């Protein structure tokens, strides 16, 4: 009998990628072969996202793509969108099972045979009291360079535009001993960068009577050649202790991704974020003054209801003046069952697009200014395996993309380099011998 094949597809965040990877391991443990989503498989698993605009349309397209590869394939859909809108997914032609957030890792206990069904089975439970924790870690392909380790899930905040707390439930954290065990395993298998992921990573440890700083203290003391990156941290949770540890400890990447979401005091209030613009500004200035050459990224949402031209310009000017090194720009899109959807002052879609473009251009300028400020300086780069026309790439601790001559000897090594010039999207660097 030939080995059954499974193919997996992920939409959304790094946490989803880490979780898809765990689902993949379950298939391997059950004797399946994992194949590319573009090829013929017996089972296709789609891990959805609710932040994705047009989640419904996108999900349909991916299901169709899978069925084009094999019309007889069994189709399972899971993830945040499956948790929130199981009925919308269940009626998509060809879907056989819909699994909610709590059921994500239990496909094999819910399904005994992967026979195609007339009607989709739906297994979705309420997440409001969820206390389970699906353990997950993943890597960027087979590079064994960077791994993503899930330390936290869920969120207790109530940002008015966000459906994630409803899809993923309350904030909960993985026990520190289990994190250390997984972390050591990743280091032993050769990973040199471990990215700590979660829905609200900075909230780590709340119910366990500990916090992210205490966890980081344990992790930096693990033996081995590696560095730690925090995928993203809410401004109100980035403490002085974490800044001090980052400034003093080489194992901590000198890089923070700190969501701002909006630079207008009015809009920030409507978003129900837990800080104001003055707090954010002081935090960024403090971070820059305490950590040499720190790289700072910020998320920002444009087109939130009630965002008038002058509010948007507040955001634009606020970010322009701040020493952040790049932006991730999102266009607001209406989500069912959020407070924001019933707020007045909907912004025209063309206007949303225009504002998004303006901030993307600003982001490019900021990135180039940051790269320029690093020229002539030394940095540590973790080079990846790929060879593009004789060149290889990697990231510095402060998140600059560096390109240099391909050299097999430096793959997956933390190398000291001098940054010499900017070449398009990357910096060029010379490895210090
Ligand atoms: S912090 Fe706000 S935006 Fe982020 S997951 Fe929690 S509720 Fe959503």
Short mmCIF file of C-alpha atoms and ligand atoms in Angstrom, two decimals:
data_model
loop_
_atom_site.label_atom_id
_atom_site.label_comp_id
_atom_site.label_asym_id
_atom_site.label_seq_id
_atom_site.Cartn_x
_atom_site.Cartn_y
_atom_site.Cartn_z
CA UNK A 1 0.00 0.00 0.00
CA UNK A 2 1.43 3.40 -0.92
CA UNK A 3 2.04 6.03 1.78
CA UNK A 4 -0.81 8.52 2.14
CA UNK A 5 0.09 12.12 1.47
CA UNK A 6 -0.95 15.24 3.40
CA UNK A 7 -0.46 18.87 2.37
CA UNK A 8 -0.85 21.87 4.65
CA UNK A 9 -1.54 25.54 4.00
CA UNK A 10 -1.23 28.42 6.47
CA UNK A 11 -2.81 31.87 6.42
CA UNK A 12 -1.91 34.59 8.89
CA UNK A 13 0.66 34.94 11.63
CA UNK A 14 3.85 33.17 12.76
CA UNK A 15 1.87 31.53 15.52
CA UNK A 16 -0.36 29.88 12.92
CA UNK A 17 2.74 28.70 11.05
CA UNK A 18 4.13 27.17 14.23
CA UNK A 19 0.83 25.42 14.82
CA UNK A 20 0.56 24.12 11.25
CA UNK A 21 3.99 22.65 11.72
CA UNK A 22 2.74 20.74 14.78
CA UNK A 23 -0.23 19.41 12.78
CA UNK A 24 2.28 18.32 10.14
CA UNK A 25 4.26 16.40 12.77
CA UNK A 26 1.07 14.59 13.79
CA UNK A 27 0.58 13.44 10.20
CA UNK A 28 4.20 12.24 10.05
CA UNK A 29 3.67 10.31 13.31
CA UNK A 30 0.64 8.65 11.72
CA UNK A 31 2.75 7.45 8.80
CA UNK A 32 1.79 10.13 6.28
CA UNK A 33 4.17 11.83 3.90
CA UNK A 34 4.01 15.66 3.86
CA UNK A 35 3.94 17.08 0.35
CA UNK A 36 3.78 20.53 -1.21
CA UNK A 37 0.30 22.06 -1.31
CA UNK A 38 0.60 22.49 -5.09
CA UNK A 39 0.88 18.75 -5.63
CA UNK A 40 -1.53 15.82 -5.39
CA UNK A 41 -2.28 14.82 -1.80
CA UNK A 42 -4.88 12.62 -0.12
CA UNK A 43 -5.58 15.14 2.62
CA UNK A 44 -5.34 18.91 2.59
CA UNK A 45 -5.36 20.90 5.83
CA UNK A 46 -5.96 24.66 5.70
CA UNK A 47 -5.12 26.69 8.83
CA UNK A 48 -7.08 29.94 8.49
CA UNK A 49 -6.81 33.42 9.91
CA UNK A 50 -9.51 35.90 10.85
CA UNK A 51 -7.38 38.99 10.36
CA UNK A 52 -7.03 38.18 6.67
CA UNK A 53 -9.25 40.40 4.60
CA UNK A 54 -11.87 38.41 2.72
CA UNK A 55 -11.12 35.31 4.81
CA UNK A 56 -14.17 33.67 3.26
CA UNK A 57 -13.12 34.22 -0.36
CA UNK A 58 -9.55 33.24 0.35
CA UNK A 59 -10.61 30.03 2.09
CA UNK A 60 -12.83 29.08 -0.87
CA UNK A 61 -9.98 29.71 -3.30
CA UNK A 62 -7.59 27.52 -1.37
CA UNK A 63 -10.14 24.71 -1.07
CA UNK A 64 -10.67 24.93 -4.87
CA UNK A 65 -6.93 24.85 -5.44
CA UNK A 66 -6.64 21.70 -3.34
CA UNK A 67 -9.51 20.02 -5.16
CA UNK A 68 -7.94 20.87 -8.52
CA UNK A 69 -4.88 18.88 -7.45
CA UNK A 70 -7.06 15.97 -6.34
CA UNK A 71 -10.88 16.11 -6.59
CA UNK A 72 -11.13 13.11 -4.26
CA UNK A 73 -9.01 14.62 -1.50
CA UNK A 74 -10.23 14.98 2.08
CA UNK A 75 -10.32 18.67 3.09
CA UNK A 76 -9.94 19.83 6.70
CA UNK A 77 -10.20 23.52 7.65
CA UNK A 78 -9.10 24.86 11.03
CA UNK A 79 -7.77 28.07 12.62
CA UNK A 80 -9.28 31.36 13.79
CA UNK A 81 -11.70 31.79 10.90
CA UNK A 82 -12.93 28.22 11.36
CA UNK A 83 -13.50 28.96 15.04
CA UNK A 84 -15.50 32.11 14.37
CA UNK A 85 -17.43 31.18 11.21
CA UNK A 86 -17.66 27.37 11.08
CA UNK A 87 -20.99 27.45 9.27
CA UNK A 88 -19.62 29.59 6.44
CA UNK A 89 -16.83 27.08 5.93
CA UNK A 90 -18.99 23.98 6.29
CA UNK A 91 -21.03 24.98 3.23
CA UNK A 92 -18.00 25.44 0.97
CA UNK A 93 -18.12 22.68 -1.65
CA UNK A 94 -15.62 19.94 -0.92
CA UNK A 95 -14.90 20.71 2.77
CA UNK A 96 -15.10 17.53 4.89
CA UNK A 97 -14.31 18.73 8.39
CA UNK A 98 -14.15 22.05 10.23
CA UNK A 99 -12.10 22.14 13.44
CA UNK A 100 -12.15 25.05 15.91
CA UNK A 101 -9.18 26.40 17.87
CA UNK A 102 -9.44 23.85 20.68
CA UNK A 103 -9.83 20.99 18.18
CA UNK A 104 -6.94 22.08 15.96
CA UNK A 105 -4.57 19.42 17.25
CA UNK A 106 -7.17 16.68 17.59
CA UNK A 107 -7.88 15.85 13.97
CA UNK A 108 -6.94 12.21 14.49
CA UNK A 109 -9.24 11.76 17.46
CA UNK A 110 -12.21 13.30 15.62
CA UNK A 111 -11.72 11.56 12.29
CA UNK A 112 -11.24 7.82 12.06
CA UNK A 113 -11.19 7.54 8.28
CA UNK A 114 -10.35 10.17 5.74
CA UNK A 115 -13.25 9.22 3.44
CA UNK A 116 -14.91 12.12 1.66
CA UNK A 117 -18.21 13.18 3.23
CA UNK A 118 -21.56 14.30 1.80
CA UNK A 119 -21.76 17.01 4.44
CA UNK A 120 -18.94 18.59 6.42
CA UNK A 121 -18.54 17.59 10.09
CA UNK A 122 -18.07 20.56 12.42
CA UNK A 123 -16.11 20.30 15.68
CA UNK A 124 -15.95 23.70 17.31
CA UNK A 125 -16.16 24.37 21.02
CA UNK A 126 -16.50 27.60 22.98
CA UNK A 127 -13.12 29.29 23.49
CA UNK A 128 -14.25 31.63 26.28
CA UNK A 129 -13.14 29.14 28.93
CA UNK A 130 -10.37 27.46 26.94
CA UNK A 131 -7.46 26.43 29.11
CA UNK A 132 -5.75 24.02 26.72
CA UNK A 133 -2.42 24.89 25.16
CA UNK A 134 -1.49 23.41 21.81
CA UNK A 135 2.28 23.09 21.94
CA UNK A 136 3.86 24.31 18.73
CA UNK A 137 7.17 25.17 17.18
CA UNK A 138 8.23 25.51 13.57
CA UNK A 139 11.07 26.57 11.35
CA UNK A 140 11.59 28.45 8.10
CA UNK A 141 11.68 25.46 5.74
CA UNK A 142 14.48 22.99 6.43
CA UNK A 143 17.05 25.67 6.99
CA UNK A 144 17.52 24.91 10.67
CA UNK A 145 18.34 28.57 11.05
CA UNK A 146 15.35 30.20 12.72
CA UNK A 147 12.67 28.42 14.77
CA UNK A 148 9.40 29.78 16.12
CA UNK A 149 8.44 28.62 19.59
CA UNK A 150 4.92 29.21 20.90
CA UNK A 151 5.02 30.27 24.54
CA UNK A 152 1.61 31.94 24.91
CA UNK A 153 -1.89 31.80 23.40
CA UNK A 154 -5.09 33.88 23.61
CA UNK A 155 -5.59 37.47 24.73
CA UNK A 156 -7.49 39.21 27.54
CA UNK A 157 -7.42 42.64 25.90
CA UNK A 158 -10.43 44.15 24.18
CA UNK A 159 -9.13 46.15 21.25
CA UNK A 160 -12.30 47.25 19.53
CA UNK A 161 -11.33 46.02 16.04
CA UNK A 162 -10.02 42.61 16.99
CA UNK A 163 -11.68 39.19 16.90
CA UNK A 164 -8.63 37.24 18.04
CA UNK A 165 -9.68 36.94 21.71
CA UNK A 166 -12.93 35.35 20.55
CA UNK A 167 -11.12 33.00 18.20
CA UNK A 168 -8.33 31.99 20.54
CA UNK A 169 -9.78 32.48 24.02
CA UNK A 170 -8.21 33.91 27.17
CA UNK A 171 -4.51 34.52 27.67
CA UNK A 172 -2.63 31.44 28.78
CA UNK A 173 1.03 30.45 28.90
CA UNK A 174 3.14 27.36 28.58
CA UNK A 175 4.92 26.23 31.73
CA UNK A 176 8.49 27.56 31.86
CA UNK A 177 9.99 24.07 32.32
CA UNK A 178 8.27 22.86 29.17
CA UNK A 179 9.49 25.93 27.27
CA UNK A 180 13.04 25.29 28.45
CA UNK A 181 12.79 21.65 27.37
CA UNK A 182 11.59 22.61 23.89
CA UNK A 183 14.07 25.46 23.64
CA UNK A 184 17.00 23.19 24.50
CA UNK A 185 15.78 20.67 21.95
CA UNK A 186 15.74 23.38 19.25
CA UNK A 187 19.23 24.55 20.21
CA UNK A 188 20.53 20.97 20.18
CA UNK A 189 19.06 20.38 16.72
CA UNK A 190 21.07 23.34 15.45
CA UNK A 191 18.75 26.35 15.45
CA UNK A 192 20.65 29.56 16.06
CA UNK A 193 17.70 31.91 16.39
CA UNK A 194 14.57 31.15 18.36
CA UNK A 195 11.61 33.48 17.97
CA UNK A 196 9.20 33.49 20.89
CA UNK A 197 5.66 33.67 19.53
CA UNK A 198 2.13 33.96 20.86
CA UNK A 199 -0.95 36.14 20.45
CA UNK A 200 0.17 38.53 23.20
CA UNK A 201 3.73 37.42 24.02
CA UNK A 202 4.35 40.21 26.54
CA UNK A 203 1.46 38.89 28.60
CA UNK A 204 3.39 35.66 29.17
CA UNK A 205 3.04 34.12 32.61
CA UNK A 206 0.09 36.08 33.98
CA UNK A 207 -1.81 33.07 35.27
CA UNK A 208 1.40 31.27 36.26
CA UNK A 209 2.57 33.99 38.60
CA UNK A 210 5.57 34.83 36.50
CA UNK A 211 6.30 37.09 33.53
CA UNK A 212 8.20 37.36 30.27
CA UNK A 213 11.27 38.89 31.91
CA UNK A 214 11.61 35.95 34.33
CA UNK A 215 11.28 33.54 31.42
CA UNK A 216 13.92 35.41 29.39
CA UNK A 217 16.33 35.25 32.34
CA UNK A 218 16.01 31.47 32.26
CA UNK A 219 16.38 31.24 28.49
CA UNK A 220 19.49 33.42 28.14
CA UNK A 221 21.24 31.12 30.62
CA UNK A 222 20.74 28.03 28.47
CA UNK A 223 24.08 26.87 27.10
CA UNK A 224 24.70 27.10 23.37
CA UNK A 225 25.24 29.36 20.45
CA UNK A 226 21.88 31.06 19.78
CA UNK A 227 19.96 34.28 20.00
CA UNK A 228 16.40 35.04 21.09
CA UNK A 229 13.94 37.26 19.28
CA UNK A 230 10.57 38.36 20.67
CA UNK A 231 8.10 38.26 17.77
CA UNK A 232 6.07 41.24 18.98
CA UNK A 233 5.32 42.96 22.28
CA UNK A 234 2.54 45.32 23.36
CA UNK A 235 3.94 48.74 24.40
CA UNK A 236 2.51 48.54 27.93
CA UNK A 237 4.26 45.20 28.48
CA UNK A 238 7.78 46.13 27.39
CA UNK A 239 9.35 46.67 30.81
CA UNK A 240 12.56 48.39 31.87
CA UNK A 241 13.85 44.98 32.97
CA UNK A 242 13.41 43.56 29.46
CA UNK A 243 15.14 46.62 27.99
CA UNK A 244 18.04 46.29 30.43
CA UNK A 245 18.43 42.57 29.68
CA UNK A 246 18.41 43.28 25.95
CA UNK A 247 21.02 46.02 26.36
CA UNK A 248 23.33 43.79 28.40
CA UNK A 249 22.91 40.30 27.00
CA UNK A 250 24.23 39.30 23.57
CA UNK A 251 21.73 36.47 23.36
CA UNK A 252 18.85 38.94 23.12
CA UNK A 253 18.22 40.35 19.65
CA UNK A 254 18.41 44.12 19.62
CA UNK A 255 15.07 44.33 17.94
CA UNK A 256 11.51 44.91 19.09
CA UNK A 257 8.28 44.88 17.16
CA UNK A 258 6.00 47.20 19.13
CA UNK A 259 2.46 47.68 17.75
CA UNK A 260 1.32 51.30 17.78
CA UNK A 261 -1.83 50.91 15.64
CA UNK A 262 -2.56 54.65 15.46
CA UNK A 263 -0.85 57.95 16.22
CA UNK A 264 -4.04 59.95 16.71
CA UNK A 265 -5.04 60.17 20.41
CA UNK A 266 -8.70 60.11 19.38
CA UNK A 267 -8.42 56.96 17.26
CA UNK A 268 -6.18 55.19 19.75
CA UNK A 269 -8.86 55.72 22.39
CA UNK A 270 -11.57 54.38 20.07
CA UNK A 271 -9.37 51.34 19.43
CA UNK A 272 -9.32 50.70 23.19
CA UNK A 273 -5.58 50.25 23.27
CA UNK A 274 -3.93 50.25 26.68
CA UNK A 275 -1.61 53.24 26.27
CA UNK A 276 -1.64 56.69 24.79
CA UNK A 277 0.60 58.33 22.21
CA UNK A 278 2.77 60.08 24.84
CA UNK A 279 3.46 56.74 26.53
CA UNK A 280 4.40 55.16 23.19
CA UNK A 281 6.69 58.06 22.28
CA UNK A 282 8.52 57.91 25.62
CA UNK A 283 8.86 54.13 25.33
CA UNK A 284 10.47 54.36 21.89
CA UNK A 285 12.82 57.13 22.99
CA UNK A 286 13.79 55.18 26.09
CA UNK A 287 14.38 52.01 24.05
CA UNK A 288 16.62 53.86 21.58
CA UNK A 289 18.57 55.61 24.32
CA UNK A 290 19.21 52.42 26.30
CA UNK A 291 19.99 49.92 23.53
CA UNK A 292 22.66 50.79 20.98
CA UNK A 293 21.54 50.44 17.37
CA UNK A 294 18.21 48.90 18.33
CA UNK A 295 15.83 48.09 15.45
CA UNK A 296 12.19 48.93 16.13
CA UNK A 297 9.21 47.96 14.01
CA UNK A 298 5.67 49.25 14.52
CA UNK A 299 2.27 48.00 13.36
CA UNK A 300 -0.18 50.64 12.25
CA UNK A 301 -3.78 50.43 11.05
CA UNK A 302 -5.18 53.04 8.65
CA UNK A 303 -8.82 53.77 7.88
CA UNK A 304 -10.31 52.98 11.29
CA UNK A 305 -13.88 54.39 11.62
CA UNK A 306 -13.80 58.10 12.42
CA UNK A 307 -10.22 58.56 11.15
CA UNK A 308 -10.40 61.90 9.38
CA UNK A 309 -7.67 63.39 7.24
CA UNK A 310 -6.20 65.35 10.17
CA UNK A 311 -6.24 62.22 12.38
CA UNK A 312 -4.35 60.31 9.73
CA UNK A 313 -1.85 63.16 9.43
CA UNK A 314 -1.38 62.98 13.21
CA UNK A 315 -0.36 59.35 12.76
CA UNK A 316 1.85 60.15 9.80
CA UNK A 317 3.68 63.00 11.53
CA UNK A 318 3.93 61.11 14.80
CA UNK A 319 5.63 58.16 13.08
CA UNK A 320 7.78 60.38 10.89
CA UNK A 321 9.27 62.02 13.97
CA UNK A 322 9.80 58.79 15.91
CA UNK A 323 13.01 56.74 15.67
CA UNK A 324 11.30 53.56 14.50
CA UNK A 325 13.06 51.63 11.73
CA UNK A 326 10.15 50.19 9.74
CA UNK A 327 6.35 49.91 9.74
CA UNK A 328 3.91 47.11 9.10
CA UNK A 329 0.91 48.88 7.63
CA UNK A 330 -2.56 47.34 7.75
CA UNK A 331 -5.75 48.64 6.21
CA UNK A 332 -8.70 48.51 8.57
CA UNK A 333 -11.37 46.07 7.48
CA UNK A 334 -14.74 45.53 9.12
CA UNK A 335 -14.97 42.37 11.23
CA UNK A 336 -18.32 40.97 12.37
CA UNK A 337 -19.00 41.03 16.12
CA UNK A 338 -16.48 43.76 16.93
CA UNK A 339 -17.25 47.09 18.56
CA UNK A 340 -15.56 48.96 15.74
CA UNK A 341 -17.94 47.66 13.07
CA UNK A 342 -20.81 49.72 14.48
CA UNK A 343 -18.75 52.88 15.00
CA UNK A 344 -19.67 55.87 12.83
CA UNK A 345 -17.39 57.50 10.27
CA UNK A 346 -16.53 54.64 7.94
CA UNK A 347 -13.57 55.67 5.75
CA UNK A 348 -13.90 55.27 1.97
CA UNK A 349 -11.89 52.34 0.61
CA UNK A 350 -9.90 54.50 -1.84
CA UNK A 351 -8.93 56.74 1.05
CA UNK A 352 -7.85 53.73 3.14
CA UNK A 353 -5.68 52.61 0.24
CA UNK A 354 -4.15 56.05 -0.20
CA UNK A 355 -3.25 56.28 3.49
CA UNK A 356 -1.79 52.79 3.41
CA UNK A 357 0.43 53.79 0.46
CA UNK A 358 1.63 56.93 2.19
CA UNK A 359 2.71 54.99 5.25
CA UNK A 360 4.39 52.31 3.19
CA UNK A 361 6.49 54.96 1.48
CA UNK A 362 7.30 56.44 4.89
CA UNK A 363 8.30 52.97 6.08
CA UNK A 364 10.73 52.56 3.18
CA UNK A 365 12.32 55.92 3.97
CA UNK A 366 12.65 55.01 7.64
CA UNK A 367 14.18 51.68 6.78
CA UNK A 368 16.73 53.26 4.49
CA UNK A 369 17.59 55.88 7.13
CA UNK A 370 18.10 53.08 9.67
CA UNK A 371 20.23 51.05 7.26
CA UNK A 372 22.28 54.18 6.49
CA UNK A 373 22.86 54.81 10.18
CA UNK A 374 24.43 51.33 10.41
CA UNK A 375 26.91 51.68 7.54
CA UNK A 376 30.51 51.27 8.68
CA UNK A 377 29.36 49.57 11.86
CA UNK A 378 29.81 45.96 12.95
CA UNK A 379 26.89 43.58 13.38
CA UNK A 380 26.25 39.90 13.89
CA UNK A 381 24.41 38.12 11.07
CA UNK A 382 22.82 34.70 10.95
CA UNK A 383 23.23 33.53 7.35
CA UNK A 384 20.69 31.25 5.72
CA UNK A 385 21.28 28.36 3.37
CA UNK A 386 19.91 29.76 0.11
CA UNK A 387 22.28 30.63 -2.69
CA UNK A 388 20.90 33.33 -5.03
CA UNK A 389 23.26 33.87 -7.94
CA UNK A 390 26.30 33.47 -5.76
CA UNK A 391 24.87 35.54 -2.91
CA UNK A 392 23.49 34.59 0.47
CA UNK A 393 21.31 36.48 2.93
CA UNK A 394 20.72 36.73 6.61
CA UNK A 395 19.45 39.05 9.33
CA UNK A 396 21.37 41.02 11.90
CA UNK A 397 20.29 40.99 15.52
CA UNK A 398 18.67 44.42 14.93
CA UNK A 399 16.80 43.11 11.88
CA UNK A 400 18.74 44.40 8.93
CA UNK A 401 18.72 42.16 5.89
CA UNK A 402 22.29 41.56 4.83
CA UNK A 403 23.65 40.12 1.61
CA UNK A 404 27.15 38.79 1.03
CA UNK A 405 29.12 36.42 -1.22
CA UNK A 406 27.90 32.83 -0.85
CA UNK A 407 30.18 30.86 1.43
CA UNK A 408 29.09 27.43 2.57
CA UNK A 409 31.24 27.67 5.68
CA UNK A 410 29.14 30.46 7.20
CA UNK A 411 25.68 28.90 6.68
CA UNK A 412 23.73 28.92 9.93
CA UNK A 413 26.58 30.59 11.80
CA UNK A 414 26.40 33.81 13.79
CA UNK A 415 29.04 35.80 11.90
CA UNK A 416 30.50 39.20 12.71
CA UNK A 417 30.41 41.49 9.72
CA UNK A 418 30.95 45.10 8.79
CA UNK A 419 28.06 46.75 6.95
CA UNK A 420 29.42 48.50 3.89
CA UNK A 421 26.67 49.72 1.58
CA UNK A 422 22.97 49.57 0.77
CA UNK A 423 21.93 47.50 -2.20
CA UNK A 424 18.19 47.81 -2.88
CA UNK A 425 16.33 46.05 -0.07
CA UNK A 426 19.50 44.77 1.60
CA UNK A 427 22.71 45.96 3.17
CA UNK A 428 25.97 44.55 1.91
CA UNK A 429 28.44 43.28 4.42
CA UNK A 430 31.97 41.92 4.66
CA UNK A 431 32.58 39.04 7.00
CA UNK A 432 35.26 39.85 9.58
CA UNK A 433 37.93 37.19 9.66
S1 LIG B 1 -3.77 42.97 22.07
FE1 LIG B 1 -5.62 43.73 21.04
S2 LIG B 1 -5.15 43.45 18.85
FE2 LIG B 1 -3.72 42.14 19.96
S3 LIG B 1 -4.77 40.14 20.05
FE3 LIG B 1 -5.26 41.24 21.96
S4 LIG B 1 -7.23 42.23 21.49
FE4 LIG B 1 -6.33 41.64 19.52
#
